[in-house]
Amino acid sequence: MGVAGKQNTSRLNAKGAGATMMDIKLNANRESGITFDPSSVPSKKFAKTRRALSSSAPPTVAFIGFFLVWEALVRLIGLNALTLPAPSSVLSELFGHLSFYLPHAWTTLYEAIGGFLLGSVLALTGGIIMAHSRLIERSLLPLAVLANVTPISAIAPLLMIWFGFGALPKVLIAAIVTFFPMLVNSITGFRSVDANNYEYMKSLHASKMEIFLKLRLPNSLPYLFSAARTCVSLSVMGAVVGEWSGSTEGLGNLVMLSSNNMQMNQVFASILLLALMGIILTNLVRLVERRVLSWHSSEQSKG
Amino acid sequence: MSVILVESLSKRFSRKGQWTEALRNINLELDSGTFVSLIGPSGCGKSTLLRIIGGLETADAGKVSIGGMTPLEAQASKVFGFVPQAPALFPWRTIIENMQLPQEVNRKGGAAYESNREDETELLRAVGLGDFTNAYPKELSGGMQQRVGIARAFASGAPILLMDEPFSALDEITREKISHQLMSIWEKHQKTVVFVTHNIREAVFLSDKVVVMSSRPGRITEIVDINLPHPRTKMEENDPIFHDYVHQIRALLQERWD
Ligand SMILES: Nc1ncnc2c1ncn2[C@@H]1O[C@H](COP(=O)(O)OP(=O)(O)OP(=O)(O)O)[C@@H](O)[C@H]1O
Ligand SMILES: [Mg+2]
């Protein structure tokens, strides 16, 4: 397994460096591909690729290892497929019926993203108001805290009663779970401006609006992105909880139905898709973050 | 012609019911195009005086006139270029973008000053940062960031520059180097500068006028005119007149210390 991982790495590296594929193939044939020494190529682009690979290689290996052990356990112990299906059978279930799963995934995805966006917009609006008025913050923030500590699964059925079984209540639940972290982080981000920079803006006679747009808003971006990273996956959870409380489609709906029917392959295929969705969304946010926050000091140290 | 006029100015602060007299009966008249230093022990109200002149703080009594305007009116018409103790650069803006910030805000007040990239890069070059126009502040050392602050103040078009111990966080050598750069830029632009410092040699080297203050309550002990020829950057390291001024101001400060 370890060797397989390394082999893979060095081959990709070689591509990044623009070395001829011929060399690599020869090397690979002769000495199982480990002879290529990446450090001997002093290319900046290459160093970047290598860094990306060296940071993604360990988790990749761990993932593959996890699934291999799982597969082996199921086969060796001969676990009942009703208890725990092997990864291979989950995958073949998933890829055998993609056209069945994808519409469900799509439903959950737009519920989650819709909720995330709605929650974020509301949180930012609230954050702008609360960051400018202690009085409003003191009166309204406790309400937001109350909403936040109430278990969302307890609220979900209520929303079904009010808004029916369509997408709307799911979007609302995803919005509710997104709202609080985004609100708190936006208030912090808007407020925690450097006192020197604030005073400097004052000395230029900058208006409240200018101070907000040029100082508070950019200052809040690291806080907002850090909240957004957790909130996108929270919003998927919100959509699933919503689907559990009453729905006709979506991955959460699938998980519920198929576990009632003991269709374990289907349960696991849905879970796998949900996990993938979470990973993809989090990484999308991270990608945008890297673009937008290139100036931020914590962004450079991340390799 | 006096551009900054301070008359019987007083300011008190209260903290936990205790009143501190930060400034008592300050009278000051500063001519346009002069370099003036405020020097005095810690807590004597130098920053407070500077902030009142710049409209960042209000006085309890007395009058401040900036070319006939109140400090706030002057601030609104972009008269001041402020250089605080810490660099005050926005981390998400490149150096050149930070230089342009004064032109971007309060456009009503400063229509007369248009951003001029050539001047800005020229000034960056003058402080030895010509290669850093597109760098982010985090890529610069503290001293380099402070130099950006100075270049920005001169580039902004503001006629009065208020500097509150801009070099206090720097080492001795860097400090001397930057004050030389500041002097040579000033000799070219001839703006009115009010400069707060703790460093006597720095004050004498830079100023036309040194305002010596004492504390508790904060007041002006003496105003010393420095009659040293320009360009100062060419001045001999151990010019006897320079040293006389340094001794004189040191004596004035010590007198009040005991
Ligand atoms: N916002 C404030 N609230 C309460 N007291 C203040 C405030 N600002 C200044 N003071 C007090 O006013 C006095 C003068 O302060 P100021 O900062 O002007 O001194 P300074 O001469 O600049 O000192 P330093 O050289 O240490 O910077 C001090 O005793 C200080 O404690
Ligand atoms: Mg001070």
Coordinates of C-alpha atoms and ligand atoms in Angstrom, one line a residue:
Chain A
M1 CA 0.0 0.0 0.0
G2 CA 2.7 2.4 1.0
V3 CA 4.7 1.6 -2.1
A4 CA 1.6 2.0 -4.3
G5 CA 1.1 5.5 -2.8
K6 CA 4.7 6.5 -3.4
Q7 CA 4.7 5.3 -6.9
N8 CA 1.7 7.3 -7.7
T9 CA 3.2 10.4 -6.2
S10 CA 6.4 10.3 -8.1
R11 CA 4.7 9.7 -11.4
L12 CA 2.5 12.8 -10.9
N13 CA 5.4 14.8 -9.8
A14 CA 7.3 13.9 -12.9
K15 CA 4.4 15.2 -15.0
G16 CA 4.4 18.5 -13.1
A17 CA 8.0 19.0 -13.7
G18 CA 7.6 18.4 -17.4
A19 CA 10.1 15.6 -17.4
T20 CA 9.7 13.2 -20.4
M21 CA 7.2 10.5 -19.7
M22 CA 9.7 8.2 -21.4
D23 CA 12.2 8.5 -18.6
I24 CA 9.6 7.8 -16.0
K25 CA 8.2 4.8 -17.8
L26 CA 11.7 3.4 -18.1
N27 CA 12.4 4.0 -14.5
A28 CA 9.1 2.6 -13.5
N29 CA 9.7 -0.5 -15.4
R30 CA 13.2 -1.0 -14.1
E31 CA 12.9 0.0 -10.4
S32 CA 9.2 0.3 -9.7
G33 CA 9.3 4.1 -10.3
I34 CA 10.8 5.3 -7.1
T35 CA 14.2 6.4 -8.5
F36 CA 13.0 9.7 -9.8
D37 CA 14.2 12.3 -7.3
P38 CA 11.8 15.3 -7.2
S39 CA 14.2 17.5 -5.3
S40 CA 16.7 17.6 -8.1
V41 CA 14.4 19.7 -10.3
P42 CA 14.5 23.3 -9.2
S43 CA 11.2 24.5 -10.6
K44 CA 8.9 26.7 -8.7
K45 CA 5.8 25.3 -10.3
F46 CA 7.1 21.9 -9.5
A47 CA 7.7 22.7 -5.9
K48 CA 4.0 23.8 -5.6
T49 CA 2.8 20.5 -7.1
R50 CA 5.0 18.6 -4.8
R51 CA 3.8 20.4 -1.8
A52 CA 0.2 19.8 -2.8
L53 CA 0.9 16.2 -3.3
S54 CA 2.8 15.7 -0.1
S55 CA -0.1 17.2 1.8
S56 CA -2.7 15.2 0.0
A57 CA -0.8 11.9 -0.2
P58 CA -1.1 10.9 3.5
P59 CA -4.9 11.3 3.7
T60 CA -5.3 9.6 0.4
V61 CA -3.3 6.7 1.6
A62 CA -5.3 6.6 4.8
F63 CA -8.6 6.6 2.9
I64 CA -7.6 3.8 0.7
G65 CA -6.3 1.9 3.7
F66 CA -9.5 2.4 5.6
F67 CA -11.6 1.0 2.7
L68 CA -9.2 -1.9 2.2
V69 CA -9.4 -2.9 5.8
W70 CA -13.1 -2.5 5.7
E71 CA -13.3 -4.7 2.6
A72 CA -11.0 -7.3 4.1
L73 CA -12.9 -7.4 7.4
V74 CA -16.2 -8.0 5.7
R75 CA -14.7 -10.8 3.5
L76 CA -12.6 -12.4 6.2
I77 CA -15.1 -12.5 9.0
G78 CA -17.9 -13.0 6.5
L79 CA -20.1 -10.3 7.9
N80 CA -23.7 -10.4 6.9
A81 CA -24.4 -7.9 4.1
L82 CA -27.4 -6.8 6.2
T83 CA -25.0 -5.6 8.9
L84 CA -22.2 -4.1 6.9
P85 CA -21.9 -4.3 3.2
A86 CA -18.4 -4.4 1.7
P87 CA -17.2 -1.1 0.0
S88 CA -17.0 -2.9 -3.3
S89 CA -20.7 -3.8 -3.2
V90 CA -21.6 -0.3 -2.1
L91 CA -19.6 1.2 -5.0
S92 CA -21.1 -1.2 -7.5
E93 CA -24.6 -0.3 -6.2
L94 CA -23.8 3.4 -6.5
F95 CA -22.3 3.3 -10.0
G96 CA -24.8 0.7 -11.2
H97 CA -27.7 3.1 -10.4
L98 CA -26.2 6.5 -10.8
S99 CA -29.2 7.8 -12.7
F100 CA -31.3 6.8 -9.6
Y101 CA -29.0 8.5 -7.0
L102 CA -28.0 11.7 -8.8
P103 CA -31.4 13.4 -8.8
H104 CA -31.7 12.7 -5.1
A105 CA -28.2 14.1 -4.5
W106 CA -29.2 17.1 -6.6
T107 CA -32.2 17.7 -4.4
T108 CA -30.2 17.6 -1.2
L109 CA -27.5 19.7 -2.7
Y110 CA -29.8 22.6 -3.7
E111 CA -31.6 22.5 -0.4
A112 CA -28.3 22.7 1.4
I113 CA -26.8 25.4 -0.8
G114 CA -30.0 27.4 -0.9
G115 CA -30.1 27.3 2.9
F116 CA -26.5 28.2 3.2
L117 CA -26.9 31.2 1.0
L118 CA -30.1 32.3 2.6
G119 CA -28.6 31.9 6.1
S120 CA -25.5 33.7 5.1
V121 CA -27.3 36.7 3.7
L122 CA -29.5 37.0 6.8
A123 CA -26.5 36.6 9.1
L124 CA -24.5 39.2 7.2
T125 CA -27.4 41.6 7.4
G126 CA -27.9 41.0 11.1
G127 CA -24.1 41.2 11.6
I128 CA -23.9 44.6 9.9
I129 CA -26.7 45.9 12.1
M130 CA -25.5 44.4 15.4
A131 CA -21.9 45.4 14.8
H132 CA -23.0 49.0 14.6
S133 CA -25.4 49.0 17.5
R134 CA -24.6 47.5 20.9
L135 CA -28.2 48.0 21.9
I136 CA -29.6 46.0 19.0
E137 CA -26.9 43.4 19.6
R138 CA -27.8 43.1 23.3
S139 CA -31.5 42.8 22.6
L140 CA -31.4 40.4 19.6
L141 CA -28.3 38.2 20.1
P142 CA -29.9 36.3 23.0
L143 CA -32.8 35.4 20.7
A144 CA -30.3 34.1 18.1
V145 CA -28.6 32.1 20.9
L146 CA -31.9 30.7 22.0
A147 CA -32.6 29.6 18.4
N148 CA -29.2 28.1 18.2
V149 CA -29.4 26.0 21.3
T150 CA -32.8 24.6 20.4
P151 CA -32.2 21.2 18.8
I152 CA -32.9 21.6 15.1
S153 CA -34.5 18.2 14.9
A154 CA -37.1 19.4 17.3
I155 CA -37.9 22.4 15.2
A156 CA -38.0 20.5 11.9
P157 CA -41.4 18.9 12.2
L158 CA -42.9 22.2 13.0
L159 CA -41.6 23.7 9.8
M160 CA -43.1 20.8 7.9
I161 CA -46.5 21.6 9.3
W162 CA -46.1 25.3 8.4
F163 CA -44.4 25.0 5.0
G164 CA -45.4 21.5 3.7
F165 CA -43.1 18.8 2.5
G166 CA -41.4 20.5 -0.4
A167 CA -37.9 22.0 -0.5
L168 CA -38.7 25.2 1.4
P169 CA -38.7 23.8 5.0
K170 CA -35.4 22.0 4.2
V171 CA -33.9 25.2 2.9
L172 CA -35.1 27.0 6.0
I173 CA -33.5 24.4 8.3
A174 CA -30.2 24.6 6.5
A175 CA -30.5 28.4 6.8
I176 CA -31.1 28.2 10.5
V177 CA -28.0 26.0 11.2
T178 CA -25.9 28.3 9.0
F179 CA -27.2 31.5 10.5
F180 CA -25.7 31.5 14.0
P181 CA -22.0 30.7 13.3
M182 CA -22.1 33.2 10.4
L183 CA -23.7 35.9 12.5
V184 CA -21.3 35.6 15.4
N185 CA -18.3 35.5 13.1
S186 CA -19.5 38.4 11.1
I187 CA -20.0 40.6 14.2
T188 CA -16.6 39.6 15.4
G189 CA -15.0 40.3 12.0
F190 CA -16.7 43.7 11.6
R191 CA -15.8 44.8 15.1
S192 CA -12.3 43.5 15.5
V193 CA -10.7 46.1 13.3
D194 CA -7.2 47.3 14.2
A195 CA -7.5 50.4 16.3
N196 CA -4.8 52.1 14.4
N197 CA -6.4 51.5 11.1
Y198 CA -9.7 52.7 12.4
E199 CA -8.2 55.9 13.7
Y200 CA -6.4 56.3 10.4
M201 CA -9.7 56.2 8.6
K202 CA -11.1 58.7 11.1
S203 CA -8.2 61.0 10.4
L204 CA -9.2 61.0 6.7
H205 CA -12.7 61.9 7.7
A206 CA -14.0 58.7 6.3
S207 CA -17.8 58.1 6.5
K208 CA -19.3 55.2 8.4
M209 CA -20.1 53.6 5.0
E210 CA -16.5 54.0 3.9
I211 CA -15.2 52.6 7.1
F212 CA -17.5 49.6 6.7
L213 CA -16.7 48.9 3.0
K214 CA -13.0 49.6 3.2
L215 CA -12.1 48.4 6.6
R216 CA -14.8 46.3 8.4
L217 CA -15.8 44.2 5.5
P218 CA -12.4 43.1 4.3
N219 CA -11.4 42.6 7.9
S220 CA -14.3 40.2 8.4
L221 CA -13.4 38.0 5.5
P222 CA -11.1 35.6 7.3
Y223 CA -13.8 35.2 10.0
L224 CA -16.5 34.7 7.4
F225 CA -14.6 32.1 5.5
S226 CA -13.8 30.2 8.5
A227 CA -17.5 30.1 9.5
A228 CA -18.5 29.3 5.9
R229 CA -16.2 26.3 5.8
T230 CA -18.1 24.6 8.7
C231 CA -21.4 26.0 7.7
V232 CA -21.5 24.4 4.2
S233 CA -21.3 20.9 5.7
L234 CA -23.7 22.0 8.5
S235 CA -26.2 23.0 5.8
V236 CA -26.0 19.5 4.3
M237 CA -26.8 18.1 7.7
G238 CA -29.7 20.6 8.0
A239 CA -31.1 19.5 4.6
V240 CA -30.9 15.8 5.7
V241 CA -32.6 16.5 9.0
G242 CA -35.3 18.3 7.1
E243 CA -35.7 15.3 4.8
W244 CA -36.0 13.0 7.7
S245 CA -39.0 14.9 9.1
G246 CA -40.9 14.4 5.9
S247 CA -40.0 14.3 2.3
T248 CA -40.4 12.4 -0.9
E249 CA -36.9 12.9 -2.3
G250 CA -33.3 13.6 -1.4
L251 CA -30.4 11.6 0.1
G252 CA -31.7 12.0 3.6
N253 CA -35.0 10.6 2.4
L254 CA -33.2 7.7 0.8
V255 CA -31.2 6.9 3.9
M256 CA -34.4 6.8 6.0
L257 CA -36.4 4.7 3.5
S258 CA -33.7 2.2 2.7
S259 CA -32.7 1.7 6.3
N260 CA -36.4 1.0 7.1
N261 CA -36.2 -1.7 4.4
M262 CA -32.8 -3.0 5.5
Q263 CA -31.3 -2.1 2.1
M264 CA -27.9 -1.6 3.4
N265 CA -26.2 -1.1 0.1
Q266 CA -28.5 1.8 -0.6
V267 CA -28.0 3.3 2.8
F268 CA -24.3 3.3 2.4
A269 CA -24.4 4.5 -1.1
S270 CA -26.4 7.5 0.1
I271 CA -24.1 8.1 3.0
L272 CA -21.1 8.0 0.7
L273 CA -22.7 10.6 -1.6
L274 CA -23.5 12.8 1.4
A275 CA -19.9 12.6 2.6
L276 CA -18.6 13.4 -0.8
M277 CA -21.0 16.4 -1.0
G278 CA -19.6 17.7 2.3
I279 CA -16.0 17.3 1.2
I280 CA -16.6 19.0 -2.2
L281 CA -18.5 21.9 -0.7
T282 CA -15.9 22.5 2.0
N283 CA -13.1 22.4 -0.5
L284 CA -14.9 24.8 -2.8
V285 CA -15.1 27.3 0.0
R286 CA -11.5 26.7 0.7
L287 CA -10.6 27.3 -2.9
V288 CA -12.4 30.6 -3.0
E289 CA -10.9 31.5 0.3
R290 CA -7.4 30.9 -1.0
R291 CA -8.1 33.2 -3.9
V292 CA -9.7 35.9 -2.0
L293 CA -7.4 35.9 1.1
S294 CA -4.0 35.7 -0.5
W295 CA -3.1 38.7 1.6
H296 CA -4.0 36.9 4.9
S297 CA -1.0 35.7 6.9
S298 CA -2.6 32.4 7.8
E299 CA -3.0 31.7 4.1
Q300 CA 0.7 31.7 3.3
S301 CA 1.8 29.4 6.0
K302 CA -0.7 26.8 4.9
G303 CA 1.4 24.6 2.5
Chain B
M1 CA 2.0 83.1 8.4
S2 CA 0.6 80.8 11.1
V3 CA -1.3 77.9 9.9
I4 CA -1.9 76.2 13.2
L5 CA -3.1 78.4 16.1
V6 CA -3.7 76.9 19.5
E7 CA -5.0 79.2 22.2
S8 CA -5.3 78.5 26.0
L9 CA -6.2 74.9 25.3
S10 CA -7.1 72.5 28.1
K11 CA -8.1 68.9 28.3
R12 CA -8.9 66.6 31.2
F13 CA -9.6 62.9 31.2
S14 CA -11.5 61.0 33.8
R15 CA -10.8 57.5 34.6
K16 CA -12.7 55.7 37.5
G17 CA -13.7 59.1 38.9
Q18 CA -10.1 60.4 38.9
W19 CA -9.4 63.4 36.7
T20 CA -6.1 63.6 34.8
E21 CA -5.1 67.0 33.5
A22 CA -3.7 66.0 30.2
L23 CA -3.1 69.5 28.9
R24 CA -3.3 72.9 30.7
N25 CA -3.3 76.3 29.0
I26 CA -1.5 75.4 25.8
N27 CA -0.6 78.3 23.5
L28 CA 1.1 77.5 20.2
E29 CA 1.5 79.2 16.9
L30 CA 3.0 77.2 14.0
D31 CA 4.0 78.6 10.7
S32 CA 3.1 77.1 7.4
G33 CA 5.9 74.9 5.9
T34 CA 7.7 74.4 9.1
F35 CA 8.8 71.2 10.8
V36 CA 7.8 71.2 14.5
S37 CA 8.6 68.6 17.1
L38 CA 6.8 68.0 20.4
I39 CA 9.1 66.5 23.0
G40 CA 8.5 65.7 26.6
P41 CA 8.2 62.9 29.2
S42 CA 5.7 60.1 28.7
G43 CA 2.2 61.1 29.6
C44 CA 2.7 64.8 29.2
G45 CA -0.1 65.0 26.6
K46 CA 1.9 65.1 23.3
S47 CA -0.4 62.6 21.6
T48 CA -3.5 64.3 23.0
L49 CA -2.4 67.6 21.6
L50 CA -1.7 66.1 18.2
R51 CA -5.0 64.3 18.2
I52 CA -6.9 67.5 19.2
I53 CA -5.1 69.4 16.3
G54 CA -6.1 66.6 14.0
G55 CA -9.8 66.6 15.1
L56 CA -9.5 63.1 16.5
E57 CA -10.2 64.4 20.0
T58 CA -12.0 67.5 21.3
A59 CA -10.6 70.0 23.8
D60 CA -12.4 71.0 27.0
A61 CA -11.5 74.7 26.7
G62 CA -9.6 76.9 24.4
K63 CA -9.4 77.3 20.7
V64 CA -7.7 75.5 17.8
S65 CA -7.6 77.1 14.4
I66 CA -6.2 75.4 11.3
G67 CA -5.9 78.1 8.7
G68 CA -9.2 79.6 10.0
M69 CA -11.0 76.3 10.2
T70 CA -11.9 74.1 13.2
P71 CA -10.0 70.9 13.4
L72 CA -13.0 68.9 12.2
E73 CA -13.6 71.2 9.3
A74 CA -9.9 70.9 8.4
Q75 CA -10.2 67.1 8.7
A76 CA -13.2 67.1 6.4
S77 CA -11.3 69.1 3.7
K78 CA -8.4 66.6 3.9
V79 CA -5.9 68.9 5.4
F80 CA -4.2 66.2 7.5
G81 CA -1.9 63.4 6.7
F82 CA -1.7 61.2 9.8
V83 CA 1.2 58.9 10.6
P84 CA 0.4 56.9 13.7
Q85 CA 2.8 55.1 16.0
A86 CA 2.0 51.7 14.3
P87 CA 2.0 51.7 10.5
A88 CA -1.8 51.6 9.9
L89 CA -1.5 49.7 6.6
F90 CA -4.5 47.6 5.5
P91 CA -3.2 44.0 5.1
W92 CA -5.5 43.3 2.2
R93 CA -4.1 46.1 0.2
T94 CA -0.8 46.2 -1.6
I95 CA 1.6 48.9 -0.8
I96 CA 0.5 51.1 -3.7
E97 CA -3.1 50.5 -2.9
N98 CA -2.5 51.6 0.7
M99 CA -0.8 54.7 -0.7
Q100 CA -4.0 55.5 -2.6
L101 CA -6.4 55.0 0.3
P102 CA -6.4 58.8 1.3
Q103 CA -7.6 59.7 -2.2
E104 CA -10.3 57.0 -2.1
V105 CA -12.2 58.1 1.0
N106 CA -14.0 61.3 1.7
R107 CA -13.9 62.3 -2.0
K108 CA -16.0 65.4 -1.3
G109 CA -13.3 66.9 0.8
G110 CA -10.3 66.2 -1.4
A111 CA -11.3 66.7 -4.9
A112 CA -8.2 68.9 -5.3
Y113 CA -5.9 66.0 -4.7
E114 CA -6.0 63.4 -7.4
S115 CA -4.1 60.1 -7.0
N116 CA -1.0 60.2 -9.0
R117 CA 0.8 56.9 -9.3
E118 CA 3.9 58.5 -10.5
D119 CA 4.3 60.7 -7.4
E120 CA 3.4 57.7 -5.3
T121 CA 6.1 55.4 -6.8
E122 CA 8.6 58.3 -6.7
L123 CA 8.0 58.7 -3.0
L124 CA 8.2 55.0 -2.4
R125 CA 11.5 55.1 -4.2
A126 CA 12.6 58.0 -2.0
V127 CA 12.1 55.8 1.1
G128 CA 13.9 52.9 -0.6
L129 CA 10.8 50.8 -1.3
G130 CA 10.7 51.2 -5.1
D131 CA 10.6 47.5 -5.6
F132 CA 7.7 46.9 -3.2
T133 CA 4.8 48.7 -4.9
N134 CA 2.8 45.5 -5.4
A135 CA 3.8 43.7 -2.2
Y136 CA 1.5 43.1 0.7
P137 CA 2.3 44.7 4.1
K138 CA 3.0 41.3 5.6
E139 CA 6.0 41.0 3.3
L140 CA 7.6 44.1 4.8
S141 CA 9.4 44.6 8.0
G142 CA 8.1 47.0 10.6
G143 CA 10.5 49.7 9.6
M144 CA 9.6 49.3 5.9
Q145 CA 5.9 49.6 6.8
Q146 CA 6.6 52.7 8.8
R147 CA 8.3 54.2 5.7
V148 CA 5.3 53.4 3.6
G149 CA 3.2 55.4 6.1
I150 CA 5.5 58.4 5.7
A151 CA 5.5 58.2 1.9
R152 CA 1.7 57.9 2.0
A153 CA 1.4 61.1 4.0
F154 CA 3.5 63.0 1.6
A155 CA 1.8 61.6 -1.4
S156 CA -1.7 62.3 -0.1
G157 CA -1.5 66.0 -0.9
A158 CA -2.4 66.9 2.6
P159 CA -0.6 70.2 3.6
I160 CA -0.3 69.3 7.3
L161 CA 1.3 66.1 8.4
L162 CA 0.8 64.8 12.0
M163 CA 3.2 62.2 13.1
D164 CA 2.9 60.5 16.4
E165 CA 6.2 58.8 17.3
P166 CA 6.4 57.0 13.9
F167 CA 9.9 55.7 14.7
S168 CA 9.4 54.6 18.3
A169 CA 9.3 50.9 17.5
L170 CA 12.5 50.9 15.4
D171 CA 16.1 50.2 16.2
E172 CA 18.5 53.1 16.5
I173 CA 20.2 52.6 13.1
T174 CA 17.0 52.2 11.1
R175 CA 15.6 55.1 13.0
E176 CA 18.5 57.4 11.9
K177 CA 18.3 56.2 8.4
I178 CA 14.5 56.8 8.1
S179 CA 14.7 60.2 9.7
H180 CA 17.3 61.1 7.1
Q181 CA 14.9 60.0 4.4
L182 CA 12.1 61.9 6.0
M183 CA 14.3 65.0 6.1
S184 CA 15.2 64.8 2.5
I185 CA 11.6 64.3 1.4
W186 CA 10.5 67.2 3.6
E187 CA 13.2 69.5 2.2
K188 CA 11.7 68.8 -1.2
H189 CA 8.0 69.1 -0.3
Q190 CA 8.2 71.7 2.5
K191 CA 4.9 70.7 4.2
T192 CA 3.9 71.6 7.7
V193 CA 4.8 68.7 10.0
V194 CA 4.0 68.2 13.6
F195 CA 6.2 65.4 14.9
V196 CA 5.9 63.8 18.3
T197 CA 9.1 62.2 19.6
H198 CA 11.0 61.1 22.7
N199 CA 14.4 61.4 21.0
I200 CA 16.2 64.7 21.5
R201 CA 18.7 64.3 18.7
E202 CA 16.0 63.3 16.3
A203 CA 14.0 66.4 17.3
V204 CA 16.9 68.7 16.8
F205 CA 17.9 67.1 13.5
L206 CA 14.5 67.3 12.0
S207 CA 12.9 70.5 13.3
D208 CA 12.7 74.2 12.8
K209 CA 11.1 74.4 16.2
V210 CA 11.1 72.1 19.2
V211 CA 8.2 72.4 21.6
V212 CA 9.4 71.1 25.0
M213 CA 6.6 69.9 27.3
S214 CA 6.4 68.8 30.9
S215 CA 3.9 66.6 32.6
R216 CA 1.3 66.6 35.4
P217 CA -0.3 68.8 34.2
G218 CA 0.8 68.7 30.6
R219 CA 2.1 72.1 29.5
I220 CA 4.6 73.8 27.3
T221 CA 7.9 74.7 29.1
E222 CA 9.8 76.2 26.3
I223 CA 9.8 76.6 22.5
V224 CA 13.3 76.3 21.0
D225 CA 13.9 77.6 17.5
I226 CA 16.5 75.5 15.8
N227 CA 18.6 77.7 13.5
L228 CA 20.5 75.0 11.6
P229 CA 20.9 75.4 7.8
H230 CA 19.3 73.2 5.2
P231 CA 19.9 70.7 3.7
R232 CA 20.3 69.0 7.1
T233 CA 21.0 65.7 5.4
K234 CA 24.4 67.1 4.6
M235 CA 25.1 68.3 8.1
E236 CA 28.3 67.2 9.8
E237 CA 27.8 64.4 12.3
N238 CA 29.4 66.4 15.2
D239 CA 28.3 69.9 14.3
P240 CA 28.9 71.9 17.5
I241 CA 25.7 74.0 17.1
F242 CA 23.7 70.8 16.7
H243 CA 25.2 69.5 20.0
D244 CA 24.5 72.8 21.8
Y245 CA 20.8 72.5 20.9
V246 CA 20.7 68.9 22.0
H247 CA 22.3 69.9 25.4
Q248 CA 19.9 72.8 25.8
I249 CA 16.8 70.7 25.2
R250 CA 18.2 67.9 27.4
A251 CA 18.7 70.4 30.2
L252 CA 15.1 71.8 29.8
L253 CA 13.7 68.3 30.0
Q254 CA 15.9 67.3 33.0
E255 CA 14.9 70.5 34.9
R256 CA 11.4 69.3 35.0
W257 CA 12.2 65.7 35.8
D258 CA 13.0 66.2 39.5
Ligands
LIG1 N1 -8.6 58.3 26.2 C1 -8.1 58.6 27.4 N2 -8.7 58.3 28.5 C2 -8.2 58.6 29.7 N3 -7.0 59.2 29.9 C3 -6.3 59.4 28.8 C4 -6.8 59.2 27.5 N4 -5.9 59.5 26.6 C5 -4.8 60.1 27.3 N5 -5.1 60.0 28.6 C6 -4.2 60.5 29.7 O1 -3.8 61.8 29.3 C7 -2.4 61.9 29.6 C8 -1.6 62.3 28.4 O2 -1.7 61.2 27.5 P1 -0.9 61.2 26.1 O3 -1.2 59.9 25.4 O4 -1.3 62.4 25.3 O5 0.6 61.3 26.5 P2 1.9 61.3 25.6 O6 2.7 62.5 25.9 O7 1.6 61.0 24.2 O8 2.7 60.0 26.2 P3 3.6 59.0 25.5 O9 4.9 59.7 25.2 O10 3.8 57.9 26.5 O11 2.9 58.6 24.2 C9 -1.9 60.6 30.3 O12 -1.9 60.8 31.6 C10 -3.0 59.6 29.9 O13 -3.2 58.7 30.9
MG2 MG 1.8 59.4 22.8

